[in-house]
Every structure is written in structure tokens, then in C-alpha cells.
Amino acid sequence: MINRRNLLVGSAVGLVAASLPLRAQQDHSSHQAQTSSSHHQHTPKKAVKTTKNIPAVKTEKPAVTEQGYLPVVTPNGRTLPYRLNDGVKEFHLIAEEIEHEFASGTKIKAWGYNGTTPGPTIEAVEGDRVRIYVTNKLPEHTSIHWHGILLPWGMDGVTGLTQPPIKPGETFVYEFTLQQHGTHMYHPHADEMVQMAMGMMGMFIIHPKEPVTPAIDRDYAVLLHNWAVHPGTYRPDPSVMTEFDLWTMNSKVFPAIESMVAQTGERVRIRIGNLSMWNHPMHLHGVQFEVTGSDGGRWPQNQWRKEVTEIVGVGQTRDIEFVAVPGDWVFHCHMSHHTMNAMGHGVPNMLGVKQPEAQLNKVLPNYMAMGESGMAEHQEHTDMGHMPGPENTLPMMMGEGRYGKLEMGGMFSMIRVRDQLGHHADLYEAPAGTQARKVTQVPSDIPI
Ligand SMILES: [Cu+2]
């Protein structure tokens, strides 16, 4: 398999040919991609303005609905609208091929629902009756399984077992009454390996009938996924079992993942679902959050746990809650390979290996030394400060803050908290005297 690192490092073990297209890319097309990706083109209207291509979701809270619940906000996504028909909430999902952008500069052909991956978030209330039409515009059959939702067996969406496949061009209807509340998901149960690898999935949030205490001020929904989009290609490779290239929140990579916002003191909930093929230890800076719920609904308070990292296993959901404190606090998977783009495995380790580029270039004219003192050095190789790759391939590390490059990608986002929302136009600035700083001398009597 071609990935960025074995493409690059392969040249170190004599695959000169492999390094040729790399330099060509660096000089021409990918240089263009670099330039365009330095401007985020899809910042939503009225978003918190940021200077360095890190978009934030809107600061306005959605209004509490007539049914008395605070709607969730799906960063980079939306909630699916419905119509009320004789007391039944009617939804329509359309399974189809879409063009999807992970971040500016990388577009692929994916499969999703209603134009996006993940599909729009479905929201309803415990006790609601829902009727969900599913139209298949894919080139192969599909079905939808309502993951974690209690329903009649025949509505479970397992192709071949509980229903015939929904053939291309057909529409099926699912109908059931919601008997529970919690953070749930939906995904195909037909040719799952391909259809989920292509991006078909969504969140299904069921709000409790009665408002919860303590009340939630901001409710976010984030669906984790992984993709095998080999550098230079345009379609996910569904046969990959372990060597994924891209790690996403709501099918976006940092810095294109919209930050979540809150005002100091607000109670924030993040509902995390995982339909990827790896478990993800999701880590939040700045607070000890409480793990308060899952597919099983909001847990009784005596079951809550204080954590700073919570593993969200494959097929699981977890709700975390915390009271917001000011800052731009990062929220990311703690598997460090999951906060990079176009990662590969089985890569020779060049850390600490002297690679005199001038001398090596006499025998390997296109060899680019890398990895000798870590990967961060490669931010110096390009204008944008990140390692280029083949066309349609994101740099391994991206994003820039007030003090420089973040050297991140993949499953990495931020919770951006301010005392007064709407009165800031940039990344957070530490109040005087509260920031790490450079010194020229260390007192000599500190024991070491
Ligand atoms: Cu992870």
C-alpha cells in the first residue's frame, strides 16, 4: 500500500523512483493545494472569527423546542428536519454517492445520506412515534439499522434477516415508537464493510421526556470514523482493516472540524459515537469531565465518573459533561497517530539516524532527509509549514495558532470558551501572568 511515509521513507532504502513523483508534486500541483488549503473556505456565517483557518460553530444556542428539549448541535453537520403527520414524526433519508471534503484541498467520492457524511442527525423525544423513509440511490442495495434503539424486530434493518434489501431506486419505510432516551446511531446493515467504509452513518439522539438536572446549556454530537483514502486517490478503500489514513470527527479532520463553543460557567455535553474500526480514548484539556451517559441514556448521577480521557469503543456512545472554563481547550483522540493525516504503519524509524542530504543526493538525487530529529522539522519544508504529499492528499500535520503551528490533524478539535461570547474575534489570549514563558536563567539551587 502506498502511504505518505513509505512513499517518502521508501526512497531512503533505495526506491529512488518513488521519490521522483514526490519532488514533482512538491514543486507543482501539491504546492497549489497547499496554498488553497491555507484559507478555510467554508466558515459558516456568523461563526466565531478565527485568524488561522480553525473554524468555530455558531455562538448562538439553538432555541428550546416546543417539546421542551435543547436541540443538539452537530459540528460541520445539521439536524434532519421532519414533518408532523397525524402525530407521527416523518423523516426522509436518501442514501447516495456524494462528494466529500475532509478539509480544504482533499475531496473524495463517498457515500452518505442527504448529501453528507455523516448523514444528518436525527433528533426526537422519548415517546415519539417516528416514520423514517429510506430511499436508496446507491449503485447497490442497502438497509438501515437503528443502532441501540429498542424497536420491533422487523424494524431492526438487518438485510436478509429482518427485511429484504432495499434495492437501488427503492424506498422502504421504518416506523416505531421511541421507548428510551440516549445517544444512538444509525448505519447500513448491508454490505457493511463497504458502506460504512464509504461514510454511511449518522447520530440518532432521543431526548428524555422531562428536562434533565443539572440542565445542559450546550449539547454537541460528534461521530468518530476512520477512512482508508490512500494518498493520491479519490475513493475510500473498503478492504482495509487496520491501516487507516484519516481519522475524523463528523467526517472532517483538523483544522476543518468546527470548534465547539461555550460561555464560561455553562454546562456542556458532548455526545460521542464511534462507528470507526478502532477504539478512541477521547481526551479533553482544562477540566475533569463527568461521563454521564451512553446508548443507555443519561445515567443516574451516582454512576457518573470523573475522567479526563474516556475510551469510546467501536459501536459505543459516551456522553461527557463539564462546566466550561475560559480558554481554547483541545479535545482529541489520545492515540497520537489519530491526530495526524495520511498516517501509515510499517515505516522505517529514522529517528536519530544521520541523513546528510547533500551527500545522499549524489547517489539519490531526489532523496529528502526526514525523521532524524522527529517529524516536526518538516514543517520547515513548505510555505504552509507542512509536509506535502501526492495530489488530493492532506498534509500529515496542519493548523496554526497564535504561537505557531499545531502539528496536528485527524481527530483533533477544540472547546472554545469565553466569558462573553461574541466579544472575541481571535484565538484565546492568556490573561497577563498566566502563560508559560521563556526564561534565560534557572535558579542554580533547584535540585535536579
Ligand atoms: Cu483514536
XYZ file of C-alpha atoms and ligand atoms in Angstrom:
449
model
C 0.000 0.000 0.000
C 1.222 3.466 -0.792
C 1.096 5.916 2.046
C 2.966 9.102 2.590
C 5.587 7.721 4.851
C 6.527 4.632 2.949
C 6.488 6.749 -0.179
C 8.993 9.081 1.408
C 10.990 6.745 3.545
C 10.945 4.146 0.795
C 13.341 6.427 -1.023
C 15.739 6.048 1.865
C 16.067 2.362 1.190
C 16.817 2.887 -2.464
C 13.436 3.319 -4.121
C 14.630 6.351 -5.988
C 11.744 6.192 -8.393
C 9.283 6.579 -5.565
C 10.832 9.861 -4.558
C 10.628 11.347 -8.053
C 6.896 11.985 -8.140
C 7.165 13.379 -4.645
C 9.516 16.189 -5.599
C 7.465 16.831 -8.714
C 4.372 17.130 -6.573
C 6.089 19.364 -4.133
C 7.179 21.720 -6.860
C 3.889 21.867 -8.715
C 0.411 20.605 -8.001
C 0.565 19.992 -4.294
C 2.087 23.393 -3.867
C -1.158 24.731 -5.241
C -3.115 22.537 -2.866
C -1.062 23.887 -0.005
C -1.852 27.427 -0.915
C -5.562 26.887 -1.256
C -5.767 24.880 1.957
C -4.386 27.785 3.917
C -7.738 29.505 3.535
C -10.698 27.764 5.012
C -13.471 28.388 2.549
C -16.427 27.029 4.431
C -16.517 29.021 7.618
C -20.199 29.247 8.455
C -21.903 32.620 8.562
C -21.737 34.378 11.918
C -19.098 31.907 13.074
C -16.589 32.980 15.647
C -13.904 34.566 13.525
C -10.508 32.977 13.712
C -7.327 34.001 12.055
C -5.681 30.707 11.290
C -8.246 28.549 9.488
C -9.729 26.992 12.611
C -13.491 27.464 12.291
C -15.883 27.503 15.231
C -19.556 26.665 15.328
C -22.044 29.453 15.828
C -22.100 31.042 19.227
C -25.903 31.267 19.312
C -27.612 28.435 21.099
C -30.478 26.737 19.287
C -33.847 27.603 20.824
C -35.511 25.119 23.149
C -38.193 23.337 21.118
C -41.935 23.203 21.787
C -41.368 19.744 23.207
C -39.059 21.338 25.754
C -35.672 19.990 24.707
C -32.494 21.823 23.740
C -31.508 20.593 20.259
C -28.037 19.189 19.746
C -25.505 20.938 17.561
C -23.611 18.666 15.169
C -20.329 20.409 14.261
C -19.941 20.509 10.459
C -23.395 18.936 10.234
C -27.078 19.524 10.893
C -30.228 18.029 12.347
C -32.625 16.342 9.917
C -35.920 18.244 9.695
C -39.196 16.314 9.926
C -42.871 16.879 9.298
C -45.588 16.004 11.745
C -48.262 13.799 10.178
C -51.116 12.855 12.496
C -48.797 12.917 15.477
C -46.078 10.876 13.743
C -42.690 12.477 13.028
C -41.825 11.730 9.406
C -38.231 11.790 8.223
C -36.660 11.037 4.858
C -33.123 9.722 4.437
C -31.633 9.349 0.974
C -28.643 7.042 0.646
C -26.447 8.321 -2.172
C -22.981 8.928 -3.519
C -21.652 12.336 -2.567
C -18.595 14.476 -2.967
C -16.987 14.954 0.424
C -14.241 17.254 1.611
C -12.235 16.219 4.704
C -10.553 19.617 4.804
C -9.898 22.192 2.166
C -7.859 20.536 -0.573
C -8.993 16.933 -0.264
C -12.201 15.820 -1.934
C -13.361 12.258 -2.339
C -16.296 10.293 -3.650
C -18.020 8.988 -0.550
C -21.414 7.511 0.259
C -23.681 9.249 2.727
C -27.202 10.401 3.412
C -28.944 13.538 2.123
C -25.739 14.901 0.655
C -23.408 14.459 3.599
C -21.311 12.089 5.638
C -22.200 11.593 8.380
C -25.863 11.827 7.454
C -27.914 14.464 9.273
C -28.511 13.887 12.986
C -31.979 12.576 13.781
C -33.470 14.075 16.942
C -36.680 13.032 18.636
C -38.165 12.616 22.089
C -38.843 9.520 24.166
C -42.435 8.500 23.449
C -42.446 9.933 19.902
C -43.620 7.751 17.063
C -41.236 8.091 14.120
C -41.688 7.085 10.485
C -38.457 7.119 8.518
C -38.469 6.765 4.733
C -35.212 5.458 3.298
C -34.592 5.922 -0.423
C -31.683 4.086 -1.991
C -29.828 5.991 -4.699
C -26.681 3.884 -4.343
C -25.473 1.504 -7.047
C -26.109 -1.448 -4.689
C -28.733 -2.479 -2.142
C -28.740 -1.156 1.411
C -30.762 -1.026 4.656
C -30.579 0.993 7.873
C -30.033 -0.413 11.315
C -31.090 1.866 14.198
C -28.153 1.140 16.463
C -29.094 0.789 20.129
C -32.737 1.644 19.649
C -35.418 -0.605 21.152
C -37.903 -1.463 18.432
C -39.925 -4.294 16.892
C -37.680 -6.984 15.369
C -38.891 -6.305 11.826
C -37.695 -2.676 12.042
C -34.110 -3.582 13.026
C -32.782 -3.140 9.499
C -30.701 -6.298 9.118
C -30.662 -7.129 5.404
C -31.674 -10.702 4.681
C -32.769 -11.361 8.264
C -35.354 -8.782 9.271
C -36.121 -7.408 5.798
C -35.276 -7.792 2.129
C -32.541 -5.486 0.856
C -33.572 -2.008 -0.286
C -32.589 -2.257 -3.940
C -31.259 0.706 -5.927
C -34.162 3.005 -6.718
C -36.426 1.577 -3.980
C -37.735 3.257 -0.841
C -38.529 1.423 2.388
C -40.266 2.855 5.434
C -39.419 2.126 9.058
C -41.837 3.012 11.844
C -41.548 2.600 15.599
C -42.239 4.300 18.918
C -39.242 5.512 20.900
C -39.222 3.795 24.278
C -35.989 5.213 25.669
C -33.693 8.221 25.604
C -29.984 8.403 24.899
C -27.247 8.860 22.329
C -27.686 6.425 19.457
C -26.556 5.949 15.871
C -27.744 4.670 12.520
C -25.842 2.826 9.798
C -26.406 0.312 6.994
C -26.668 -3.387 7.803
C -25.982 -4.451 4.209
C -22.502 -4.798 2.743
C -21.396 -3.013 5.914
C -17.707 -3.326 5.189
C -18.093 -1.197 2.070
C -20.940 1.076 3.046
C -19.534 2.123 6.410
C -16.034 2.488 4.956
C -17.605 4.859 2.429
C -19.038 7.057 5.197
C -22.630 5.877 5.694
C -23.604 6.604 9.280
C -25.305 9.175 11.469
C -26.338 10.013 15.034
C -29.832 9.406 16.412
C -30.468 11.414 19.574
C -33.502 10.672 21.708
C -34.210 13.336 24.314
C -35.882 12.390 27.589
C -39.483 13.498 28.106
C -38.586 15.544 31.172
C -35.728 18.074 31.193
C -32.635 16.795 32.992
C -30.916 18.269 36.034
C -28.390 19.717 36.140
C -29.595 21.290 32.904
C -27.445 21.242 29.782
C -26.609 24.620 28.185
C -24.758 23.352 25.098
C -25.273 19.905 23.604
C -22.891 18.684 20.880
C -22.832 15.493 18.808
C -19.612 14.078 17.366
C -19.365 10.857 15.368
C -15.916 9.257 15.083
C -14.822 7.450 11.973
C -11.729 6.264 10.110
C -11.006 6.152 6.422
C -8.582 4.457 4.078
C -8.093 7.068 1.401
C -4.615 6.297 0.166
C -2.547 9.360 -0.721
C -3.320 10.493 -4.230
C -6.617 8.567 -4.508
C -10.254 9.695 -4.506
C -12.231 6.772 -3.112
C -12.028 5.065 0.257
C -10.581 1.541 0.124
C -13.116 -0.681 1.912
C -10.796 -3.699 2.110
C -8.533 -2.047 4.674
C -8.926 -3.496 8.168
C -6.270 -1.727 10.197
C -4.202 0.717 8.157
C -6.441 3.738 8.002
C -5.186 7.078 6.691
C -7.695 9.544 8.088
C -9.320 9.854 11.484
C -12.365 12.064 11.604
C -14.927 13.798 13.778
C -18.153 14.140 11.798
C -16.114 13.094 8.747
C -13.772 16.109 8.983
C -10.139 16.391 10.027
C -8.480 19.174 11.987
C -8.434 22.079 11.325
C -11.664 21.759 9.319
C -13.527 20.323 12.333
C -15.628 23.143 13.729
C -14.660 24.004 17.281
C -17.392 23.788 19.888
C -18.115 26.980 21.805
C -19.462 27.783 25.238
C -19.647 30.644 27.680
C -17.769 30.441 30.966
C -19.886 28.563 33.518
C -22.167 26.878 31.017
C -22.754 23.154 31.320
C -21.606 21.461 28.118
C -22.392 17.954 26.969
C -20.530 16.247 24.152
C -22.168 13.094 22.843
C -19.550 10.924 21.167
C -20.395 7.985 18.917
C -17.855 5.626 17.377
C -18.559 3.762 14.141
C -14.902 3.535 13.160
C -12.847 0.347 13.398
C -10.723 1.486 16.349
C -11.412 2.437 19.954
C -10.666 6.074 20.673
C -9.525 7.442 24.052
C -11.083 10.891 23.799
C -9.220 13.418 25.887
C -10.283 16.908 26.940
C -7.971 19.535 28.405
C -8.852 22.094 31.060
C -11.492 20.245 33.062
C -12.332 16.938 34.664
C -15.437 15.957 32.793
C -18.046 13.550 34.030
C -19.085 10.556 31.968
C -22.846 10.822 32.305
C -24.466 8.639 29.709
C -24.360 6.412 26.659
C -26.673 4.325 24.495
C -28.283 3.541 27.848
C -29.445 7.145 28.320
C -28.330 9.629 30.945
C -27.065 7.503 33.813
C -28.187 8.036 37.424
C -25.884 10.635 38.964
C -24.305 8.136 41.382
C -22.905 6.287 38.349
C -21.148 9.301 36.873
C -17.337 9.168 36.778
C -14.828 11.985 36.750
C -12.289 11.489 33.963
C -10.073 13.420 31.595
C -9.931 10.660 28.982
C -12.750 8.304 28.087
C -12.393 5.392 25.696
C -15.247 5.316 23.230
C -15.222 1.771 21.929
C -16.263 0.650 18.467
C -20.038 0.648 18.308
C -20.361 2.557 21.590
C -21.545 6.013 22.504
C -20.495 8.073 25.513
C -21.788 11.388 26.844
C -19.402 13.647 28.710
C -20.415 16.781 30.635
C -18.445 19.604 32.187
C -18.736 23.195 33.299
C -16.888 25.422 30.834
C -13.791 27.386 31.890
C -12.261 30.061 29.643
C -9.671 29.109 27.031
C -9.268 27.274 23.746
C -9.127 23.779 25.205
C -8.212 20.961 22.915
C -10.383 17.878 22.588
C -8.802 14.979 20.760
C -8.202 11.272 20.483
C -5.143 10.378 22.528
C -3.822 7.835 20.019
C -1.228 10.176 18.561
C -1.477 8.541 15.137
C -5.140 9.505 15.139
C -4.304 13.197 15.324
C -2.382 13.083 12.066
C -3.449 12.712 8.472
C -2.371 10.105 5.931
C -0.548 8.050 8.502
C 0.917 4.701 7.664
C 2.373 1.794 9.548
C 5.381 -0.436 8.964
C 7.504 2.664 8.418
C 11.287 2.551 8.958
C 12.199 4.561 12.037
C 14.657 7.313 11.066
C 14.651 8.970 14.473
C 18.284 9.630 15.407
C 19.594 8.426 12.023
C 22.025 10.907 10.448
C 20.950 11.608 6.869
C 23.392 14.039 5.211
C 21.093 15.153 2.421
C 23.805 16.756 0.248
C 25.875 13.579 0.211
C 22.876 11.295 -0.199
C 21.670 13.357 -3.127
C 24.809 12.434 -5.070
C 23.540 8.868 -5.217
C 19.827 9.503 -4.629
C 19.232 12.844 -6.377
C 15.677 13.270 -5.081
C 16.117 11.952 -1.600
C 14.642 14.160 1.093
C 16.023 13.500 4.533
C 13.281 13.227 7.135
C 12.601 11.973 10.596
C 16.091 12.432 12.000
C 15.011 14.527 14.970
C 11.267 13.952 14.782
C 8.626 14.853 12.253
C 8.022 18.449 13.342
C 11.136 19.541 11.421
C 9.200 19.014 8.194
C 7.044 21.980 8.822
C 10.065 23.911 7.531
C 9.932 22.208 4.137
C 6.956 24.082 2.710
C 5.358 27.510 2.715
C 2.493 26.354 4.826
C 4.897 24.590 7.064
C 3.690 21.081 6.469
C 4.774 18.022 4.616
C 3.272 17.854 1.133
C 2.064 14.636 -0.450
C 0.587 13.446 -3.721
C -2.330 15.378 -5.206
C -5.587 15.248 -3.208
C -3.672 14.356 -0.062
C -3.720 16.408 3.105
C -0.509 17.301 4.875
C 0.276 14.977 7.759
C 0.089 17.879 10.222
C -1.945 21.047 9.951
C -3.359 24.034 11.782
C -1.822 27.187 13.075
C -2.417 29.010 16.319
C -1.348 32.333 17.765
C 2.109 30.977 18.595
C 2.801 28.782 15.623
C 1.912 25.520 14.030
C -0.079 22.956 15.963
C 1.331 19.922 14.147
C -1.979 18.167 14.386
C -4.576 16.659 12.075
C -7.254 13.992 12.246
C -9.400 13.672 15.378
C -8.490 16.959 16.981
C -10.801 19.810 17.816
C -11.323 22.500 20.421
C -13.796 23.665 23.006
C -13.578 27.441 22.815
C -14.858 29.083 25.971
C -15.139 32.812 26.633
C -16.559 34.890 29.478
C -18.572 36.790 26.889
C -19.366 35.003 23.670
C -19.388 37.137 20.575
C -16.856 39.552 22.011
C -13.792 37.833 20.731
C -12.500 37.679 17.216
C -9.450 35.533 17.539
C -7.911 32.561 19.256
C -7.743 32.801 23.033
C -5.158 35.058 24.589
C -3.950 34.176 28.073
C -4.509 36.856 30.727
C -1.262 38.508 31.840
C 0.854 36.341 34.113
C -0.969 33.096 33.303
C 1.127 31.770 30.455
C 4.270 29.675 30.157
C 7.139 31.879 29.022
C 10.762 31.703 28.031
C 13.395 32.434 30.679
C 17.134 32.875 30.302
C 18.235 31.516 33.676
C 17.166 28.750 36.014
C 17.971 29.242 39.716
C 21.011 27.065 40.342
C 19.833 25.708 43.690
C 16.824 23.814 42.296
C 17.781 20.172 42.688
C 17.778 18.010 39.584
Cu -8.288 7.430 18.081
